[in-house]
Coordinates of C-alpha atoms in Angstrom, one line a residue:
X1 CA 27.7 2.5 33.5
X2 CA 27.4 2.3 29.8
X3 CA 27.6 -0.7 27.9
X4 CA 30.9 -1.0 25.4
X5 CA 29.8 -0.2 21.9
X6 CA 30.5 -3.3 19.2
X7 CA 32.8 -2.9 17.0
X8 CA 31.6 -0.7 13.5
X9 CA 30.8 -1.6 10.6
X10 CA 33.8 -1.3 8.5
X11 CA 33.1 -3.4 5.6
X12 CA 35.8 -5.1 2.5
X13 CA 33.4 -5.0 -0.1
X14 CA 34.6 -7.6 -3.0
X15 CA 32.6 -7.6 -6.4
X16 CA 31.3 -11.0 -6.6
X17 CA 29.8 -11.3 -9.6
X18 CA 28.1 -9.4 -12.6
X19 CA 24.6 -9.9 -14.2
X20 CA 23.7 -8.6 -17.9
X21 CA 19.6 -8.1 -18.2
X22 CA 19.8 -5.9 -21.2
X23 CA 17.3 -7.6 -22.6
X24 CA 14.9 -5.9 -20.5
X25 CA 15.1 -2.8 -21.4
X26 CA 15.0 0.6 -19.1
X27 CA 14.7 -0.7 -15.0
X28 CA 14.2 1.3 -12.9
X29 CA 14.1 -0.9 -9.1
X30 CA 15.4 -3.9 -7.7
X31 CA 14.4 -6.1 -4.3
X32 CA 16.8 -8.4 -2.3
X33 CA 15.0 -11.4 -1.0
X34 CA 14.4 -9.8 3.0
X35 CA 14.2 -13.2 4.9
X36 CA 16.7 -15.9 6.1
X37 CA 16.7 -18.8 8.1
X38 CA 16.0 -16.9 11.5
X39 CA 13.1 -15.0 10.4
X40 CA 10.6 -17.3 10.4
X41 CA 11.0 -16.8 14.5
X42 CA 9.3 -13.1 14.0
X43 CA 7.0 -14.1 11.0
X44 CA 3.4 -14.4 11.4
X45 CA 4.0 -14.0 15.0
X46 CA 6.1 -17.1 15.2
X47 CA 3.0 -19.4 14.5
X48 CA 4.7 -20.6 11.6
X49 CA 8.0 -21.8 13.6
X50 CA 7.1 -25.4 13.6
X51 CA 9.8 -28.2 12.9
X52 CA 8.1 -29.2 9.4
X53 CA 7.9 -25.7 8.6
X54 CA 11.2 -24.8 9.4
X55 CA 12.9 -27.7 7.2
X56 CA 10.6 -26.6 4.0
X57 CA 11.7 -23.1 5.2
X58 CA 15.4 -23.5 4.3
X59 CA 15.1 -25.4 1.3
X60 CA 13.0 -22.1 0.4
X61 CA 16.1 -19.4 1.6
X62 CA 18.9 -21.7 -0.1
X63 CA 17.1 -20.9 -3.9
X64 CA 16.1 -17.6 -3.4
X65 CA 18.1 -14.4 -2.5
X66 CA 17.2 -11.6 -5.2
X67 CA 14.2 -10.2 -6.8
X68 CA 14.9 -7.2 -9.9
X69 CA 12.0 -6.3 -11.6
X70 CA 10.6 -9.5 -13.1
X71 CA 13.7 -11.3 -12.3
X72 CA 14.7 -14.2 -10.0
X73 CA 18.4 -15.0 -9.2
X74 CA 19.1 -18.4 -7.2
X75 CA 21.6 -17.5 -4.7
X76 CA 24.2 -20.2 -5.2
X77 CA 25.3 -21.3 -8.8
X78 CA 25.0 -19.1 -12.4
X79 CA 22.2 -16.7 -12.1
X80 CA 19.4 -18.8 -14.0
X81 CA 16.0 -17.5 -12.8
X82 CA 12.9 -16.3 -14.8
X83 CA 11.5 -14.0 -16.7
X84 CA 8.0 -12.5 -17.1
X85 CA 6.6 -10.4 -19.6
X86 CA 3.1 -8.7 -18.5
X87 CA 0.7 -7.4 -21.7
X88 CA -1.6 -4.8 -20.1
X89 CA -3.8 -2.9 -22.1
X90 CA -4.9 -0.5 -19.4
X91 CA -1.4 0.6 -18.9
X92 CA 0.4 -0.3 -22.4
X93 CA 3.3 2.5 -21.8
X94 CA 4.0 2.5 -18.1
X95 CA 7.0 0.8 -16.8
X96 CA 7.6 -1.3 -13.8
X97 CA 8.3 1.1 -11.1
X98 CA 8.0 -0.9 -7.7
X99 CA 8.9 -4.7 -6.3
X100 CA 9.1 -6.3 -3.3
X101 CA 8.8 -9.6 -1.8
X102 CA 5.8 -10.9 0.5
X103 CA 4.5 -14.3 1.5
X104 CA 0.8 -15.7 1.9
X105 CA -0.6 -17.7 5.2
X106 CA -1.8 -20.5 2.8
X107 CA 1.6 -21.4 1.0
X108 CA 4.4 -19.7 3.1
X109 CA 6.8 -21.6 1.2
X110 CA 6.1 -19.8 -2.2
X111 CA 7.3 -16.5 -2.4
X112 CA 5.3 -13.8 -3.8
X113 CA 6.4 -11.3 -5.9
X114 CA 4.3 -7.3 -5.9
X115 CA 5.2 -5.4 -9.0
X116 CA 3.5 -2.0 -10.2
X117 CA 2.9 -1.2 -13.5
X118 CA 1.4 2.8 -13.4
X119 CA -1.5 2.2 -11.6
X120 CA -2.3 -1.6 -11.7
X121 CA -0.5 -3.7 -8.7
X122 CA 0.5 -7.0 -9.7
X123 CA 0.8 -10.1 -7.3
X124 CA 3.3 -12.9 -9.1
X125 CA 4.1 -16.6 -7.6
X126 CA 8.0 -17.0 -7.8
X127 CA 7.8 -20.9 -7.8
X128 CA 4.9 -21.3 -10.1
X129 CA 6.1 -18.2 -12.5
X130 CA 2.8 -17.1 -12.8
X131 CA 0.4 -13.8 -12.0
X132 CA -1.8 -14.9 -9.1
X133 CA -3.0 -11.3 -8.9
X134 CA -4.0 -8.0 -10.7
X135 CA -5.3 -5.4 -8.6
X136 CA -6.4 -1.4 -9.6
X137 CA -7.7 0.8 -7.0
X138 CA -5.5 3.8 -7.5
X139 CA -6.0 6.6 -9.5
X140 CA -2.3 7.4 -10.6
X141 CA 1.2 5.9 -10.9
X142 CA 2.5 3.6 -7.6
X143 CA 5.8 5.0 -6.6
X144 CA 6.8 2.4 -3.8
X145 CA 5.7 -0.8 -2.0
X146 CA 6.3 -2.1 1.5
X147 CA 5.3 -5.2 2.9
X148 CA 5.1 -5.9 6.6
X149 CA 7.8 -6.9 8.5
X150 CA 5.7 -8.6 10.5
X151 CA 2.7 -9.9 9.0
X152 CA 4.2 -10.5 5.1
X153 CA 0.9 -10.3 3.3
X154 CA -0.2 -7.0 4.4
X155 CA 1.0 -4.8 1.7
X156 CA 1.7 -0.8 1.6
X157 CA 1.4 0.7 -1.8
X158 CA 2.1 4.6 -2.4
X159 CA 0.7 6.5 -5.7
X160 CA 0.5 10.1 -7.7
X161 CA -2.4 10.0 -6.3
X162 CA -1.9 11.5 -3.6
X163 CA -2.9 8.6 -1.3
X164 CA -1.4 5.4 0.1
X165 CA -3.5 1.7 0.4
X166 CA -3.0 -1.3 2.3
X167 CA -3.6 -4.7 0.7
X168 CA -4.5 -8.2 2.3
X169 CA -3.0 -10.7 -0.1
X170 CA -4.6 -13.6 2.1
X171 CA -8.4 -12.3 0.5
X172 CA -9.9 -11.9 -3.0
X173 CA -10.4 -8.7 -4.7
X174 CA -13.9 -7.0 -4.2
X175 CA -16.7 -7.7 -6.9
X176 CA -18.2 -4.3 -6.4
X177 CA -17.6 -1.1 -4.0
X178 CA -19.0 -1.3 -0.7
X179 CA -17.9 3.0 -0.1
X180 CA -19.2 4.9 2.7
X181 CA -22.4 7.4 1.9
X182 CA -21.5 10.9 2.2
X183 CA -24.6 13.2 3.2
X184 CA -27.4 13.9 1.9
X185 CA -26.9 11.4 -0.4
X186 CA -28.0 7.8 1.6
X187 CA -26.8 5.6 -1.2
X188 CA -23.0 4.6 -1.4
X189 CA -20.8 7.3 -3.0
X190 CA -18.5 6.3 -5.8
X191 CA -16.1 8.9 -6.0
X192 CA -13.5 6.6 -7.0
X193 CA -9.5 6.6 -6.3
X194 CA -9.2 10.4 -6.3
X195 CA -11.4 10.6 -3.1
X196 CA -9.9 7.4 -1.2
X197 CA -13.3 5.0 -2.7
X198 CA -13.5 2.3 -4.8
X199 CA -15.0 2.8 -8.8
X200 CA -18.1 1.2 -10.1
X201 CA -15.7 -1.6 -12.1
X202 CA -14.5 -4.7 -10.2
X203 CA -10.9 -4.2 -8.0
X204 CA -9.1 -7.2 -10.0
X205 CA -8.7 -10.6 -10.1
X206 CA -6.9 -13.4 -8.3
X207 CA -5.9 -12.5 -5.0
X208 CA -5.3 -9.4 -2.6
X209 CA -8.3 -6.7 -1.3
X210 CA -7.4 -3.2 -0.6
X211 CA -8.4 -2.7 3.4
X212 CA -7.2 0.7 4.2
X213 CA -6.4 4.0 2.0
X214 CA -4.7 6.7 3.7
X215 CA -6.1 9.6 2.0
X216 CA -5.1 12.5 0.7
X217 CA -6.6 16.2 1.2
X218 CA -6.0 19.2 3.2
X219 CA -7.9 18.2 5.8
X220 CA -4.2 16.3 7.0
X221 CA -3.5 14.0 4.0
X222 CA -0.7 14.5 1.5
X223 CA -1.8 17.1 -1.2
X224 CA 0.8 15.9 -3.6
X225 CA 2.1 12.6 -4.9
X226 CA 3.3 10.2 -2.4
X227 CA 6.9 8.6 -3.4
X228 CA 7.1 6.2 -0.2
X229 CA 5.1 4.2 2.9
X230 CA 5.2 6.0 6.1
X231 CA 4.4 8.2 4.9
X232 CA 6.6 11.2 2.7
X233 CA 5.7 13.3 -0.5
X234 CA 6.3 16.1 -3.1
X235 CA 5.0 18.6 -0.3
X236 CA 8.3 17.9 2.0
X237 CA 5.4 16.7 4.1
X238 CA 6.7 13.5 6.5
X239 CA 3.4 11.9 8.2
X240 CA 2.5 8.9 10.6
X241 CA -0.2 7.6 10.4
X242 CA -1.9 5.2 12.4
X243 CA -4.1 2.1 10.6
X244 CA -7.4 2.2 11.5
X245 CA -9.5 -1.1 12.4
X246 CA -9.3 -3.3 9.4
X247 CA -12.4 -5.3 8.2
X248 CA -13.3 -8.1 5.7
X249 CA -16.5 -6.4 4.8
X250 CA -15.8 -2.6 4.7
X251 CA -12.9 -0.6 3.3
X252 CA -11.5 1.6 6.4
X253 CA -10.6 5.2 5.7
X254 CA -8.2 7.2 7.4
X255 CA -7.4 10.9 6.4
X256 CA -5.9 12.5 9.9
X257 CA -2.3 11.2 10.5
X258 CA -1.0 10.9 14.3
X259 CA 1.9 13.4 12.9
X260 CA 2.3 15.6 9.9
X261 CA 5.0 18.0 9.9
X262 CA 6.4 19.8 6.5
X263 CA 9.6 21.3 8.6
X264 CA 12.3 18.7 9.0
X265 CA 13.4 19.6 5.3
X266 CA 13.2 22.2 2.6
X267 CA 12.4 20.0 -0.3
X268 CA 10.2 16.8 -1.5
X269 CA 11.2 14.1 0.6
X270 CA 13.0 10.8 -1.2
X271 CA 13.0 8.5 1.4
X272 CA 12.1 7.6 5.4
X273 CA 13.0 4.7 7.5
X274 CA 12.6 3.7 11.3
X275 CA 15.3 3.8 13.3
X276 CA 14.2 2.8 16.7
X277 CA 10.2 3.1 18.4
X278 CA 10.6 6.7 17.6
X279 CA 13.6 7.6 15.8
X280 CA 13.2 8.0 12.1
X281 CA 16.2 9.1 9.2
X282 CA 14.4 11.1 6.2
X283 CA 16.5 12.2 3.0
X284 CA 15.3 15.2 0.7
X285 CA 16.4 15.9 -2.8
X286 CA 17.9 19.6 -3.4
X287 CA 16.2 22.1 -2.7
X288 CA 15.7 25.8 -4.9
X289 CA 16.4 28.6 -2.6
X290 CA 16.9 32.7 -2.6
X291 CA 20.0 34.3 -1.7
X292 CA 19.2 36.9 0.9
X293 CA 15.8 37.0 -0.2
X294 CA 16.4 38.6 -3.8
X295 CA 14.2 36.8 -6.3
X296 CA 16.4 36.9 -9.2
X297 CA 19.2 35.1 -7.1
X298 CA 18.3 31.3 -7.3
X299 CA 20.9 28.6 -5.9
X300 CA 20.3 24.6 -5.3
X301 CA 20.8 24.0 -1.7
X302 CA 22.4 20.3 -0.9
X303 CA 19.5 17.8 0.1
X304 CA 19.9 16.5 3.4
X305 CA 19.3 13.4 5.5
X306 CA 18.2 14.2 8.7
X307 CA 17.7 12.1 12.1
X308 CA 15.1 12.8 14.0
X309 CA 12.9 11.9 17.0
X310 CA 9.3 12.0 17.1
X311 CA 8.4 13.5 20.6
X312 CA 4.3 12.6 20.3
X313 CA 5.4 8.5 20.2
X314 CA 4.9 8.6 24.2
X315 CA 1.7 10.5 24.1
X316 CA 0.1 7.7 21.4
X317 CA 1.6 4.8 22.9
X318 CA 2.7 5.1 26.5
X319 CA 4.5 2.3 28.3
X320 CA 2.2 1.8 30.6
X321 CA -0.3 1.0 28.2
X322 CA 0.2 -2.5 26.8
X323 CA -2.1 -1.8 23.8
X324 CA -2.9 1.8 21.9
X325 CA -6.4 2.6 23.0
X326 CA -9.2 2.3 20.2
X327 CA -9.7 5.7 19.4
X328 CA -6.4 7.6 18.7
X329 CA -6.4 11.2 17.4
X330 CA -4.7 14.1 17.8
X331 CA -5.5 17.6 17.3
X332 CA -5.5 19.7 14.5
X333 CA -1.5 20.7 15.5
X334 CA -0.6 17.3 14.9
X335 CA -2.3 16.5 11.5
X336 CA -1.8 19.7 10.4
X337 CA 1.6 21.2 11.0
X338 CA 3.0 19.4 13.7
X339 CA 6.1 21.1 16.4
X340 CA 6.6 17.7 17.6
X341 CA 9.5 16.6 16.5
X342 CA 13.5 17.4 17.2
X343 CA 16.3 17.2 14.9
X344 CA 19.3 15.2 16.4
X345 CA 21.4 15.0 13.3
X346 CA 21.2 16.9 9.6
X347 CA 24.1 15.8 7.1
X348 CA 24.2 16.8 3.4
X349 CA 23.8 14.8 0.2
X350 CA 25.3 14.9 -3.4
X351 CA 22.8 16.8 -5.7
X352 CA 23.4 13.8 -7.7
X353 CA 22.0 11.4 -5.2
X354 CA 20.0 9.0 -7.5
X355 CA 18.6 6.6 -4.9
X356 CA 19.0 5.8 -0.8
X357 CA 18.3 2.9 1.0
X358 CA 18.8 1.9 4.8
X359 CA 19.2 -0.9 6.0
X360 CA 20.4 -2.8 9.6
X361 CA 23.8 -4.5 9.6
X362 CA 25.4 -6.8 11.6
X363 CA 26.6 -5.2 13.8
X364 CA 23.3 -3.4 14.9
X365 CA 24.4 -0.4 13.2
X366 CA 21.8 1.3 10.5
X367 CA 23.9 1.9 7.4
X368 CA 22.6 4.1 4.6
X369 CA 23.6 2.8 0.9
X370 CA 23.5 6.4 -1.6
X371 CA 23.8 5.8 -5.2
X372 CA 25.2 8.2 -7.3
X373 CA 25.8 7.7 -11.3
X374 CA 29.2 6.3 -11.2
X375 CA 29.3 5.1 -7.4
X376 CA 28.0 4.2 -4.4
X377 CA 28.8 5.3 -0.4
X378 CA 28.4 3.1 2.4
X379 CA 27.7 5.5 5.4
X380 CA 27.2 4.7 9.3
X381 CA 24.6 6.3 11.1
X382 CA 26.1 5.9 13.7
X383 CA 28.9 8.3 12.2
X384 CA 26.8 11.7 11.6
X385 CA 27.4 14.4 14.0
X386 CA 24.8 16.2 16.5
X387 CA 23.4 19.0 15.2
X388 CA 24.5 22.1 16.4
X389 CA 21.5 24.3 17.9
X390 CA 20.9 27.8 15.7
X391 CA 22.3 30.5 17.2
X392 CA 19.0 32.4 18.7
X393 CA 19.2 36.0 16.8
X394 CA 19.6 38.6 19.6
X395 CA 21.4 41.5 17.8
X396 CA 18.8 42.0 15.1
X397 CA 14.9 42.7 15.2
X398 CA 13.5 39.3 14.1
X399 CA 10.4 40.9 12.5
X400 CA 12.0 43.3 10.3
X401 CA 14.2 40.6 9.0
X402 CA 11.4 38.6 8.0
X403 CA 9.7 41.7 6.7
X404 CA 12.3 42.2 4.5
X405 CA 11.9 38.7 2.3
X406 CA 7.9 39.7 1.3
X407 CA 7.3 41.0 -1.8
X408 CA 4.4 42.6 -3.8
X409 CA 4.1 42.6 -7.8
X410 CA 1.3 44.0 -9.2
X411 CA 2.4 43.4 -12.6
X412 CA 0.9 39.5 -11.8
X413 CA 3.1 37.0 -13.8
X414 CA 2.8 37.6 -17.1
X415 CA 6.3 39.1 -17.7
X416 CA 8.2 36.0 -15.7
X417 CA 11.4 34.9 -17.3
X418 CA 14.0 32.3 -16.4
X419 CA 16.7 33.2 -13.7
X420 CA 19.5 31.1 -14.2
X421 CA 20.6 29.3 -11.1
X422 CA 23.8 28.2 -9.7
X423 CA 24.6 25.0 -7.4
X424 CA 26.1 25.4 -4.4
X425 CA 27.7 22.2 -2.6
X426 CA 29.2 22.1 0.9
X427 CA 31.6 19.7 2.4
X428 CA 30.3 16.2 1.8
X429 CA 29.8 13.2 4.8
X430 CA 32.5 10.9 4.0
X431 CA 31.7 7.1 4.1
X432 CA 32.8 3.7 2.3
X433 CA 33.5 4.1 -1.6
X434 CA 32.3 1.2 -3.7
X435 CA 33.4 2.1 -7.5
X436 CA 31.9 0.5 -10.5
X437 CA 33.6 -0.7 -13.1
X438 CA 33.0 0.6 -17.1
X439 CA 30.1 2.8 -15.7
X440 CA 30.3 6.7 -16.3
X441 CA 26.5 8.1 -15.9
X442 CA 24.0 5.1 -15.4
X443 CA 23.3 4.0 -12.1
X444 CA 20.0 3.2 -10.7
X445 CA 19.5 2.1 -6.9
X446 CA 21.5 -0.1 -4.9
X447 CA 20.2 -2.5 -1.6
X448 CA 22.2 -3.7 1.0
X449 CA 20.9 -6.9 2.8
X450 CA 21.5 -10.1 4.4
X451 CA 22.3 -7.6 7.6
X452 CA 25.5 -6.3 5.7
X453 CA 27.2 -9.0 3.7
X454 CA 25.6 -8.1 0.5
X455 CA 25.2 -5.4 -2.1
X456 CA 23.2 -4.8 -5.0
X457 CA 23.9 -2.4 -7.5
X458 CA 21.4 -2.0 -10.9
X459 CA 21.8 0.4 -13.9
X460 CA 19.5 1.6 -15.8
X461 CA 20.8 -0.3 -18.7
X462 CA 19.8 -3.7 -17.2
X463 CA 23.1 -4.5 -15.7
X464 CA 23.6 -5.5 -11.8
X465 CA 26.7 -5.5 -9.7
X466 CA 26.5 -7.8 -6.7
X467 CA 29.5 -7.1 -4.0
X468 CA 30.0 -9.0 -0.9
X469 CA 32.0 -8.1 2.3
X470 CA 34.9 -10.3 3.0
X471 CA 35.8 -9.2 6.5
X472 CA 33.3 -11.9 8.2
X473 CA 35.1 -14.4 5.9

């Protein structure tokens, strides 16, 4: 018998209060605070869930809820915080582009703070209001950062480079390279962030060591920027990857994922989130298509988000196994252009979509937050219809249709001009409406947290909205 399904989430969003950062300028991300009173159960493997720990822990949750940028809010009371202004000279025009929140094994009761500023990573202390780290190590602009659910000083950092790394805040930054020698040559290579090594210069200062880079290449790495941890990119290419043994001494290398596939959408990908062990949702932007194959006939397809199940999970990690073995790689189908995969549900999105996030509510439902530039939709997973199977193309000689799309110029490109496009929209999911007062065109992102009961929503003016639902009150 199946169990009875909780009730939905249906939330009564009420704005709660309004926060004017003008002063800052252009922003561009914002964080919510990810831990509460329970999660220091699952943190650090519930070492840390000691009775003197937990007391300091909730003084800690009752100050701190949001992180925007450089910004600290207090939950409770007139948003007074704190403001830092970095002075870089390696990257004197870059902006901000990243933040999240992580914590360190030696003071777990003072919140840390990773920024990026183009290509330098920046480790703050949130009580202290001061930089405790600056790290470099890639070779182009960091698009996101994770942190660990789990283990909050392992960090996840994604760049233009085409290559993600995995930071240790708990060790200090690397004097000089210690790089792998690639044959003939016996002596250390130092190829440097394009090639997944460390440079001849020091890796920073203060705190945090790069321990793993995910690297990029055709041999099954992303061969164009990567915008998010888990990995996704401007190829439409969604990979897994697995982390390979992490050392103090050495920096570990890994450039074969466990699954690569660039066929669950038509478009670079904007974001990917777990769902369940091997459930994932993935989002793309629009995507530039051909009408019936004529080249002159260009149209913007809607991006999608898409809920899929990765079929190779059991073959990595089967139950009956109760850790993955130490040497885990596939073949060249799955790093390369993997089949394993199947599409349960594929939904459209607004060409406008500025920003997505996903996040797990309280009533164990997965809701995805969708900024647009006047508004935001609330929409339950749980909500998207199956897909409905292709119909398999009997009547029609599948070669020849294909056949029919090639084309040959032997003119070469010299003679290229502009077709104009059109934008074509189809019937739109339908979710939870959260309007925005006095805005017309400058939204940023939006976060839901605190499983539900809170929303975020920053412009790119500096100002934040931050709703909460009333129908647990």
């Amino acid at each position: 018998m199946q169990a009875p399904r909780s009730k939905s989430y249906s939330p009564n969003m009420k704005l709660n209060s309004t926060v004017d950062l003008q002063f800052l300028g252009a922003c561009y991300s914002m964080a919510l605070f990810p831990w509460d009173y329970d999660s220091l159960e699952g943190l650090w493997s519930g070492d840390m869930n000691k009775p003197d720990m937990r007391e300091g822990w909730k003084l800690m949750i009752d100050k701190l809820s949001w992180s925007y940028r450089l910004a600290v809010f207090p939950s409770k009371g007139s948003p007074g915080g704190f403001c830092l202004r970095i002075s870089d000279d390696k990257t004197p025009q870059a902006e901000f582009r990243a933040v999240a929140w992580a914590l360190s094994n030696e003071k777990p009761l003072e919140p840390l703070i990773v920024c990026s500023r183009g290509s330098m990573l920046y480790v703050l202390n949130a009580k202290d209001k001061q930089v405790i780290g600056q790290l470099r190590g890639h070779g182009g602009e960091i698009t996101s950062i994770v942190v660990h659910p789990s283990f909050p000083y392992l960090v996840c950092t994604c760049s233009r480079d085409f290559s993600a790394r995995i930071y240790d805040l708990t060790m200090p930054p690397r004097d000089k390279p210690n790089n792998p020698h690639w044959p003939p040559s016996s002596v250390p290579s130092l190829g440097g962030a394009p090639h997944g090594l460390q440079s001849s210069e020091p890796e920073g200062i203060g705190i945090g060591r790069c321990l793993v880079v995910l690297c990029g290449g055709p041999s099954g790495g992303h061969e164009a920027a990567v915008l998010g941890a888990a990995a996704f990119d401007m190829d439409r290419a969604v990979k897994v990857w697995r982390l390979p043994q992490m050392s103090f001494d050495k920096m570990a290398r890994e450039d074969k994922p466990l699954f690569s596939s660039t066929r669950i959408h038509k478009a670079r990908i904007l974001s990917v989130n777990w769902l369940g062990l091997d459930v994932l949702a993935t989002s793309s932007a629009p995507a530039l298509m051909r009408r019936n194959g004529d080249r002159n006939d260009l149209y913007f397809e809607d991006g999608t988000i898409t809920i899929w199940r990765w079929l190779g999970f059991d073959r990595f990690f089967p139950a009956t196994r109760p850790r993955p073995s130490k040497v885990m790689r596939g073949c060249a189908s799955d790093y390369q252009e993997s089949s394993s995969f199947k599409l349960l549900s594929v939904v459209p999105i607004s060409q406008s979509t500025r920003h997505l996030h996903v996040a797990q509510v309280h009533t164990n439902d997965y809701v995805i937050a969708i900024t647009l530039p006047d508004r935001v939709y609330l929409h339950n997973v749980s909500d998207f219809e199956p897909r409905v199977p292709p119909a398999f193309p009997l009547d029609q000689d599948l070669v020849t249709s294909l056949s029919s799309k090639l084309h040959l110029d032997d003119d070469g490109d010299e003679d290229v001009q502009t077709v104009p496009t059109t934008h074509i929209q189809k019937p739109l999911l339908k979710g939870t409406e959260i309007a925005i007062p006095n805005v017309t065109d400058d939204l940023r992102a939006s976060v839901l947290g605190f499983y539900g009961l809170l929303l975020g929503i920053l412009d790119n003016k500096g100002r934040m909205w931050i709703w909460t639902d009333t129908t647990q009150a």
